[in-house]
Every structure is written in structure tokens, then in C-alpha cells.
Amino acid sequence: RLAVTHDGGVMVVDVTSGEVVAEEPMEGFVRVSPAGDGRHVLVSGNLGWHALDLGSWGDEHGDHAHHFTGDEPGLTGALIEGAEPGHVVAHGGITTLFDDGTGTITVFDPEDLAEGQPEVTTAATDEAHHGVAVQLVDRNMIMTIGDEESRSGVRLVSPSGAVLAETDECPGVHGEAFAEHTAVLGCEDGAVVVDGRDITKVSSPDAYGRIGNQAGSDVSPVLLGDYKTDPDAELERPTRVSLIDTRDASLRLVDLGTSYSFRSLGRGPEGEALVLGTDGAIHVLDPETGERVDTIDVVARWREPLDWQQPRPALHVVDATAYVTDPRRDRVHVVDLDRGRVTSTLDLPHTPNEIVANAG
């Protein structure tokens, strides 16, 4: 099933039938993120993060999974309050939320959402900023450093709050993703790799070479990121992406020959780097070499709008299936990555914006 936002709320769509099985009106601009349990989605809106039950889920059993449907899909009533709900990071069976308005970090077990309101623990940054944090399985926590005016670095702290490692060499720090078990956070001049208690800077070849949006993989040590070089652009439309190898903290740039947006990055089941270009195609890259191994045509050519909240084609990947929104035609396309083609198209009653899918 899919959670799809639109101007007016969020809907739950059954991929098999194309039916909208739940409609939840919500005011203002809403965003969706995987909650981390394969069943729920966190909807960022007024008051904080609202739990949305997709009503389907899968239980992994070795080389296969059993899939189920349960209660009626929709908002569960569970709410984690936030003044300005920001980044959601689900990693290692732990979900970490960052409140840009207060600098509060909230951590919980996403499996608790099946029972209702989850039990949470909280921490805080020194000052509120547009940041991100993630609690690791060893209970240490990675968090960004910044204030309302700027962001400068990354800190690793213990459960007691002791600083284990820190760097101020990450101006404009933004976003995070994991390459296998290693975290990477973007900077305006490259990125930083957090591996255990070691923080390593990866420098861009350009004085301003910003990486701000990333996509990681559990089966690849190479992280996919965007790459921008014009600090004065109202909206830069880059054609190059970055591939950061966490084994040696090296960076490779790949020119796609087409631009893309911050909703364009994804990873395939074997770690393939996927980029939805404004030419309408998913470009499939080998993350080890940067070579293009496939191009899958999905939507018509498009142009990224100046307002980041406005709809544009968005990519979301679950296992070997990619979902691509088509806001111009009020559709979602389902792409089989193994076969390299669109296998079905779903018509929607609203213009889609953000999208999250599960494998249930």
C-alpha cells in the first residue's frame, strides 16, 4: 500500500486494486516518512508527527515473507508532538525524530505503534535548528550542530550525554543516510562519514560542492547523494550526483546528462543507485563504478518547480519495486526494477506530492 500526500491531506492506496482505501483530511503542508515497522507511516503536520496505519504489513521469514492485512487503514490517533516536525530516521529497529522548532530529539521503538501511543525517550541539541539525529543500536546518538542562523557540524554522544566524537568541518550539514551500517551526513563542501567513533571528512572537488540529500543501502558501502555547486542559485538544477565510498571516504561524481530533484534518489535491491531524471527516466547506476547499467522510461519530461513544496515526480523504492508519482496526470506508476519497465499505473483522485510505500 501507498501513503500519498496531496493538497488537503493524505490518502492510502491499495497498489493491487488501485483503490483509495483511506482518506485523511489534514490542514497545511503535510509530509510522510516510513515509521520503521513496515506498517505505519509518520505524517508530519500540525502539532507534530501523526501515525498512519497502512493496514498491511509483512513478516520476514528468511528468504521469504508472509503478508497480512489488518485493521482499517487510517490515522491511529497516536501523536508525537513537535513544534516544527522535521527529519524522521528509521534505522536498526529504532526511530528518531528531530524537532526543528525546539531542537528536541525523540526516540522510540516503531513496533510500539501497533499498540497505539509509543513510549518515547528524549534528548536535545544545544540550540534549535534545521537538523537531524539518529540513535544507533549501541544507544550512542549522532546529532547535528547548529542554530537558527547556520549549521556547522556533527556530534556523537553517549547515552549519558558525553561527547565521544565531534567535527565542525561540515558547514550547512543536512540530511543523513546509512551505507550498510555507516552513517553519512551531507555538507556544503562534501560530507562526513561516521563509522563507530570515527568521523571522517569527505571533501568535494569544488569549493562549494553541496550534498544535502542522500539515499543509502543495507547491502552497499557506497552512498548516493545529490551534488550542487552554485551557492547563489535560486534553484540549482544539477545534472551530477555523488557516490561516497564509506570504505575509504572517497567521492565520485557522475554526470547523468539530465537534472533531478531532492525527491529523485533511491536504491535498488542489490544496492543499485537510482535517480529519477527530469527526462522522465529512472537512471540505474552501478554504485561501485558509477556506470549507467539501465534506463527505465516512466513519465514525460518535467521541470522542477521553484517552490520546494509544489508537486513534482517523486521516487520511492521498496525491494525491487519503484513507485513514481506523476502529478501532471494524477497518477502513480509501479516499476519492476528487475524487468526494467512500468508494470501498472494507478489513477488518483488528487494530485500526488510525497509518497511512501510498504511491502505488506
Short mmCIF file of C-alpha atoms in Angstrom, two decimals:
data_model
loop_
_atom_site.label_atom_id
_atom_site.label_comp_id
_atom_site.label_asym_id
_atom_site.label_seq_id
_atom_site.Cartn_x
_atom_site.Cartn_y
_atom_site.Cartn_z
CA ARG A 1 0.00 0.00 0.00
CA LEU A 2 0.94 3.62 -0.52
CA ALA A 3 0.61 6.73 1.61
CA VAL A 4 0.28 9.67 -0.78
CA THR A 5 0.06 13.31 0.29
CA HIS A 6 -1.89 15.96 -1.59
CA ASP A 7 -3.16 19.47 -1.07
CA GLY A 8 -5.70 18.69 1.63
CA GLY A 9 -4.35 15.64 3.38
CA VAL A 10 -3.09 12.12 2.85
CA MET A 11 -4.63 9.03 1.23
CA VAL A 12 -3.87 5.32 1.48
CA VAL A 13 -3.89 3.50 -1.87
CA ASP A 14 -4.03 -0.26 -2.43
CA VAL A 15 -1.48 -0.99 -5.16
CA THR A 16 -3.14 -4.23 -6.28
CA SER A 17 -6.60 -2.78 -6.89
CA GLY A 18 -5.77 0.90 -7.28
CA GLU A 19 -8.48 1.66 -4.72
CA VAL A 20 -8.15 4.54 -2.28
CA VAL A 21 -8.83 2.67 0.97
CA ALA A 22 -8.49 5.64 3.32
CA GLU A 23 -8.72 9.43 3.09
CA GLU A 24 -7.45 11.61 5.92
CA PRO A 25 -8.02 15.35 5.55
CA MET A 26 -5.26 17.45 7.09
CA GLU A 27 -4.61 21.18 7.07
CA GLY A 28 -1.43 22.77 5.79
CA PHE A 29 1.54 21.18 4.09
CA VAL A 30 1.97 17.56 5.18
CA ARG A 31 4.89 15.19 4.67
CA VAL A 32 5.23 11.41 5.00
CA SER A 33 8.09 9.20 6.20
CA PRO A 34 8.38 5.46 6.89
CA ALA A 35 7.87 4.84 10.62
CA GLY A 36 10.30 1.92 10.62
CA ASP A 37 8.00 -1.04 11.26
CA GLY A 38 6.91 -1.73 7.68
CA ARG A 39 3.30 -0.94 8.55
CA HIS A 40 2.97 2.64 9.76
CA VAL A 41 3.84 5.98 8.22
CA LEU A 42 4.57 9.16 10.15
CA VAL A 43 2.71 12.17 8.80
CA SER A 44 4.32 15.50 9.66
CA GLY A 45 1.70 18.18 10.04
CA ASN A 46 0.08 20.44 12.58
CA LEU A 47 1.02 19.56 16.19
CA GLY A 48 3.73 17.04 15.27
CA TRP A 49 4.04 13.54 13.80
CA HIS A 50 0.79 11.60 13.36
CA ALA A 51 0.82 7.80 13.00
CA LEU A 52 -0.90 6.49 9.87
CA ASP A 53 -1.66 2.76 9.70
CA LEU A 54 -1.48 1.43 6.14
CA GLY A 55 -3.38 -1.64 7.31
CA SER A 56 -0.96 -4.08 5.73
CA TRP A 57 2.44 -5.45 6.66
CA GLY A 58 4.86 -8.30 6.06
CA ASP A 59 6.76 -10.61 8.41
CA GLU A 60 10.17 -11.71 7.16
CA HIS A 61 10.99 -15.42 7.37
CA GLY A 62 14.46 -15.98 5.99
CA ASP A 63 14.27 -15.88 2.20
CA HIS A 64 10.55 -15.05 2.08
CA ALA A 65 7.87 -13.03 3.85
CA HIS A 66 4.27 -13.56 4.94
CA HIS A 67 1.97 -10.63 4.18
CA PHE A 68 -1.11 -9.58 6.12
CA THR A 69 -3.91 -7.05 6.19
CA GLY A 70 -5.47 -5.99 9.46
CA ASP A 71 -7.50 -3.13 10.88
CA GLU A 72 -8.96 -0.42 8.72
CA PRO A 73 -6.17 1.88 7.45
CA GLY A 74 -6.04 5.49 8.61
CA LEU A 75 -4.74 7.74 11.34
CA THR A 76 -4.48 5.84 14.63
CA GLY A 77 -4.69 8.83 16.96
CA ALA A 78 -1.10 8.36 18.10
CA LEU A 79 0.73 11.69 18.04
CA ILE A 80 4.28 12.64 18.90
CA GLU A 81 4.14 16.36 19.48
CA GLY A 82 6.53 18.72 17.74
CA ALA A 83 6.69 22.46 17.17
CA GLU A 84 8.26 22.08 13.70
CA PRO A 85 8.37 18.36 12.91
CA GLY A 86 11.41 17.63 10.75
CA HIS A 87 13.58 14.67 9.83
CA VAL A 88 12.48 11.11 10.59
CA VAL A 89 15.22 8.46 10.67
CA ALA A 90 14.33 4.78 10.97
CA HIS A 91 17.43 2.64 11.40
CA GLY A 92 18.26 -0.60 13.18
CA GLY A 93 14.78 -1.03 14.64
CA ILE A 94 14.86 2.45 16.21
CA THR A 95 13.08 5.59 15.01
CA THR A 96 14.47 9.05 15.76
CA LEU A 97 12.58 12.31 15.23
CA PHE A 98 14.04 15.84 15.11
CA ASP A 99 12.01 18.92 16.04
CA ASP A 100 13.45 21.90 14.17
CA GLY A 101 11.50 24.33 16.34
CA THR A 102 12.95 23.24 19.69
CA GLY A 103 15.96 21.02 18.93
CA THR A 104 14.23 18.17 20.77
CA ILE A 105 15.15 14.64 19.68
CA THR A 106 12.55 11.90 20.25
CA VAL A 107 13.37 8.18 20.10
CA PHE A 108 11.01 5.18 20.16
CA ASP A 109 10.56 1.58 19.08
CA PRO A 110 8.36 1.66 15.95
CA GLU A 111 6.86 -1.74 16.80
CA ASP A 112 5.05 0.03 19.66
CA LEU A 113 2.86 1.83 17.12
CA ALA A 114 0.83 -1.37 16.66
CA GLU A 115 -0.39 -0.94 20.25
CA GLY A 116 -1.08 2.80 20.00
CA GLN A 117 0.93 5.62 21.54
CA PRO A 118 4.62 4.59 21.72
CA GLU A 119 6.79 5.06 24.77
CA VAL A 120 9.46 7.66 23.97
CA THR A 121 12.73 8.99 25.31
CA THR A 122 14.03 12.45 24.50
CA ALA A 123 17.28 14.34 24.18
CA ALA A 124 18.10 17.83 22.98
CA THR A 125 20.64 19.74 20.94
CA ASP A 126 22.33 22.86 22.30
CA GLU A 127 20.16 25.13 20.12
CA ALA A 128 17.18 24.67 17.83
CA HIS A 129 17.99 24.37 14.12
CA HIS A 130 17.00 22.53 10.96
CA GLY A 131 18.82 19.34 11.84
CA VAL A 132 18.78 15.59 12.09
CA ALA A 133 19.64 12.94 14.67
CA VAL A 134 19.75 9.16 14.86
CA GLN A 135 20.10 6.84 17.83
CA LEU A 136 22.30 3.88 16.99
CA VAL A 137 21.85 0.29 18.13
CA ASP A 138 24.61 0.78 20.73
CA ARG A 139 22.47 3.65 22.12
CA ASN A 140 25.02 6.28 21.11
CA MET A 141 23.48 9.15 19.17
CA ILE A 142 24.55 11.15 16.13
CA MET A 143 23.22 14.71 16.02
CA THR A 144 23.84 17.85 14.02
CA ILE A 145 25.26 21.08 15.48
CA GLY A 146 23.75 24.45 14.61
CA ASP A 147 21.46 27.32 15.50
CA GLU A 148 18.74 29.35 13.79
CA GLU A 149 21.30 31.09 11.57
CA SER A 150 23.63 28.31 10.49
CA ARG A 151 24.71 24.68 10.89
CA SER A 152 28.31 23.68 11.30
CA GLY A 153 28.96 20.10 12.27
CA VAL A 154 28.18 16.69 13.68
CA ARG A 155 28.48 15.25 17.20
CA LEU A 156 28.42 11.69 18.53
CA VAL A 157 27.25 11.42 22.14
CA SER A 158 26.84 8.57 24.62
CA PRO A 159 23.58 7.77 26.46
CA SER A 160 24.87 9.88 29.36
CA GLY A 161 25.47 12.85 27.06
CA ALA A 162 29.26 12.56 26.94
CA VAL A 163 30.75 13.74 23.65
CA LEU A 164 32.53 10.77 22.03
CA ALA A 165 33.47 12.48 18.76
CA GLU A 166 32.75 15.79 17.07
CA THR A 167 33.57 17.80 13.98
CA ASP A 168 32.88 21.39 12.98
CA GLU A 169 34.02 20.72 9.41
CA CYS A 170 30.56 20.24 7.97
CA PRO A 171 29.12 23.65 7.06
CA GLY A 172 25.42 23.58 6.21
CA VAL A 173 25.10 20.00 7.42
CA HIS A 174 21.89 18.46 6.05
CA GLY A 175 20.34 15.02 5.84
CA GLU A 176 21.70 11.57 6.61
CA ALA A 177 21.65 8.06 5.27
CA PHE A 178 23.38 4.77 6.01
CA ALA A 179 25.64 2.81 3.70
CA GLU A 180 25.36 -0.62 5.32
CA HIS A 181 25.95 0.33 8.99
CA THR A 182 27.92 3.52 8.41
CA ALA A 183 26.25 6.94 8.60
CA VAL A 184 26.92 9.74 6.12
CA LEU A 185 25.78 13.33 6.56
CA GLY A 186 25.98 15.95 3.83
CA CYS A 187 27.88 19.26 3.96
CA GLU A 188 28.22 22.30 1.70
CA ASP A 189 31.74 21.13 0.85
CA GLY A 190 31.28 17.36 0.81
CA ALA A 191 30.17 15.03 3.57
CA VAL A 192 31.22 13.38 6.82
CA VAL A 193 31.31 9.63 7.44
CA VAL A 194 30.52 8.43 10.97
CA ASP A 195 31.85 4.91 11.49
CA GLY A 196 31.84 3.81 15.12
CA ARG A 197 33.56 6.64 17.00
CA ASP A 198 35.44 7.87 13.94
CA ILE A 199 34.25 10.90 11.98
CA THR A 200 35.95 11.36 8.60
CA LYS A 201 35.55 14.31 6.24
CA VAL A 202 34.96 13.68 2.55
CA SER A 203 35.85 16.84 0.62
CA SER A 204 34.14 17.96 -2.56
CA PRO A 205 36.34 18.73 -5.57
CA ASP A 206 34.66 22.17 -5.70
CA ALA A 207 34.99 24.88 -3.04
CA TYR A 208 31.20 24.76 -2.81
CA GLY A 209 30.06 21.22 -3.54
CA ARG A 210 26.90 20.68 -1.55
CA ILE A 211 25.50 17.26 -0.69
CA GLY A 212 22.16 17.66 1.10
CA ASN A 213 20.00 14.67 0.14
CA GLN A 214 21.18 11.08 0.32
CA ALA A 215 20.00 7.51 -0.27
CA GLY A 216 21.70 4.57 1.42
CA SER A 217 21.54 0.80 1.13
CA ASP A 218 21.87 -2.06 3.60
CA VAL A 219 23.85 -4.03 1.02
CA SER A 220 26.19 -1.39 -0.38
CA PRO A 221 29.04 0.55 1.28
CA VAL A 222 28.55 3.34 -1.27
CA LEU A 223 26.12 6.18 -0.56
CA LEU A 224 24.20 8.04 -3.28
CA GLY A 225 23.85 11.80 -2.87
CA ASP A 226 22.93 14.88 -4.83
CA TYR A 227 25.56 17.48 -5.77
CA LYS A 228 25.19 21.24 -6.20
CA THR A 229 27.86 23.86 -6.94
CA ASP A 230 26.10 27.24 -7.11
CA PRO A 231 25.57 28.81 -3.66
CA ASP A 232 23.74 31.80 -5.16
CA ALA A 233 21.22 29.94 -7.31
CA GLU A 234 17.53 30.50 -6.54
CA LEU A 235 17.11 26.87 -7.57
CA GLU A 236 20.01 24.92 -8.97
CA ARG A 237 19.09 22.08 -11.31
CA PRO A 238 22.14 19.81 -11.06
CA THR A 239 22.99 17.05 -13.51
CA ARG A 240 25.69 15.37 -11.41
CA VAL A 241 25.18 13.01 -8.46
CA SER A 242 27.72 11.93 -5.85
CA LEU A 243 28.78 8.42 -4.87
CA ILE A 244 30.56 8.29 -1.50
CA ASP A 245 32.52 5.12 -0.74
CA THR A 246 32.50 4.74 3.05
CA ARG A 247 35.34 2.19 2.94
CA ASP A 248 37.93 4.83 2.01
CA ALA A 249 35.95 8.09 2.36
CA SER A 250 36.28 8.80 -1.36
CA LEU A 251 33.84 10.66 -3.59
CA ARG A 252 32.96 10.06 -7.24
CA LEU A 253 30.81 12.39 -9.34
CA VAL A 254 28.61 11.05 -12.15
CA ASP A 255 27.02 13.30 -14.77
CA LEU A 256 23.60 11.96 -15.75
CA GLY A 257 23.04 14.39 -18.62
CA THR A 258 19.70 15.33 -17.05
CA SER A 259 18.68 17.22 -13.92
CA TYR A 260 16.74 15.79 -10.99
CA SER A 261 15.19 16.91 -7.68
CA PHE A 262 15.55 16.10 -3.99
CA ARG A 263 12.74 13.53 -4.35
CA SER A 264 14.61 11.68 -7.11
CA LEU A 265 17.05 9.44 -5.22
CA GLY A 266 16.57 5.76 -4.35
CA ARG A 267 18.34 2.41 -4.07
CA GLY A 268 17.59 -0.92 -5.69
CA PRO A 269 17.55 -4.38 -4.08
CA GLU A 270 21.22 -5.04 -4.93
CA GLY A 271 22.32 -1.55 -3.93
CA GLU A 272 21.84 -0.03 -7.38
CA ALA A 273 21.86 3.78 -7.34
CA LEU A 274 18.58 5.06 -8.78
CA VAL A 275 17.93 8.63 -9.94
CA LEU A 276 14.65 9.86 -11.43
CA GLY A 277 15.67 12.44 -14.00
CA THR A 278 13.70 15.35 -15.42
CA ASP A 279 13.92 13.48 -18.72
CA GLY A 280 11.28 11.18 -17.20
CA ALA A 281 13.51 8.13 -16.77
CA ILE A 282 14.97 6.23 -13.82
CA HIS A 283 18.72 6.08 -14.34
CA VAL A 284 20.24 2.94 -12.81
CA LEU A 285 23.90 3.25 -11.80
CA ASP A 286 26.41 0.69 -10.57
CA PRO A 287 27.48 2.32 -7.27
CA GLU A 288 30.96 0.76 -7.42
CA THR A 289 31.86 2.13 -10.86
CA GLY A 290 29.33 4.89 -11.49
CA GLU A 291 28.45 3.28 -14.82
CA ARG A 292 24.86 3.51 -16.06
CA VAL A 293 23.53 -0.03 -16.35
CA ASP A 294 19.92 0.71 -17.29
CA THR A 295 17.48 3.50 -18.13
CA ILE A 296 13.78 2.97 -17.45
CA ASP A 297 11.31 5.37 -19.06
CA VAL A 298 8.47 6.21 -16.67
CA VAL A 299 6.94 9.70 -17.07
CA ALA A 300 7.03 12.58 -19.53
CA ARG A 301 9.75 15.20 -19.32
CA TRP A 302 9.25 17.58 -16.41
CA ARG A 303 10.79 20.67 -14.82
CA GLU A 304 11.39 21.12 -11.10
CA PRO A 305 9.20 23.92 -9.65
CA LEU A 306 10.83 26.79 -7.75
CA ASP A 307 8.71 26.17 -4.64
CA TRP A 308 10.02 23.00 -2.96
CA GLN A 309 6.56 22.21 -1.57
CA GLN A 310 4.97 22.02 -5.01
CA PRO A 311 4.41 18.56 -6.52
CA ARG A 312 6.93 17.08 -8.91
CA PRO A 313 7.58 13.43 -9.85
CA ALA A 314 8.83 11.62 -6.74
CA LEU A 315 10.57 8.25 -6.42
CA HIS A 316 10.10 5.75 -3.59
CA VAL A 317 11.56 2.22 -3.65
CA VAL A 318 10.62 -0.92 -1.71
CA ASP A 319 12.69 -4.00 -2.50
CA ALA A 320 12.60 -4.46 -6.30
CA THR A 321 9.59 -2.18 -6.89
CA ALA A 322 9.82 1.56 -7.55
CA TYR A 323 6.84 3.89 -7.24
CA VAL A 324 6.90 7.12 -9.22
CA THR A 325 4.31 9.86 -8.87
CA ASP A 326 3.02 11.62 -11.98
CA PRO A 327 1.41 14.84 -10.69
CA ARG A 328 0.76 16.17 -14.17
CA ARG A 329 -1.67 13.28 -14.76
CA ASP A 330 -2.69 12.47 -11.15
CA ARG A 331 -1.14 9.02 -11.30
CA VAL A 332 1.38 6.70 -9.68
CA HIS A 333 3.43 4.33 -11.84
CA VAL A 334 4.62 0.98 -10.50
CA VAL A 335 8.02 -0.07 -11.85
CA ASP A 336 9.51 -3.56 -11.73
CA LEU A 337 13.23 -2.89 -11.35
CA ASP A 338 14.21 -6.47 -12.19
CA ARG A 339 12.38 -6.30 -15.53
CA GLY A 340 13.16 -2.64 -16.08
CA ARG A 341 9.68 -1.48 -17.00
CA VAL A 342 6.42 0.00 -15.76
CA THR A 343 4.03 -2.82 -14.86
CA SER A 344 0.95 -0.84 -13.79
CA THR A 345 -0.40 2.67 -13.41
CA LEU A 346 -2.80 3.86 -10.69
CA ASP A 347 -5.21 6.76 -11.26
CA LEU A 348 -5.65 9.01 -8.22
CA PRO A 349 -8.45 11.38 -7.17
CA HIS A 350 -5.91 14.03 -6.09
CA THR A 351 -2.62 15.39 -7.40
CA PRO A 352 0.12 13.40 -5.61
CA ASN A 353 3.02 15.07 -3.83
CA GLU A 354 5.02 12.89 -1.42
CA ILE A 355 4.77 9.12 -1.33
CA VAL A 356 5.76 6.24 0.97
CA ALA A 357 5.13 2.55 0.27
CA ASN A 358 5.35 -0.64 2.27
CA ALA A 359 5.74 -4.25 1.23
CA GLY A 360 2.62 -5.55 3.01
#
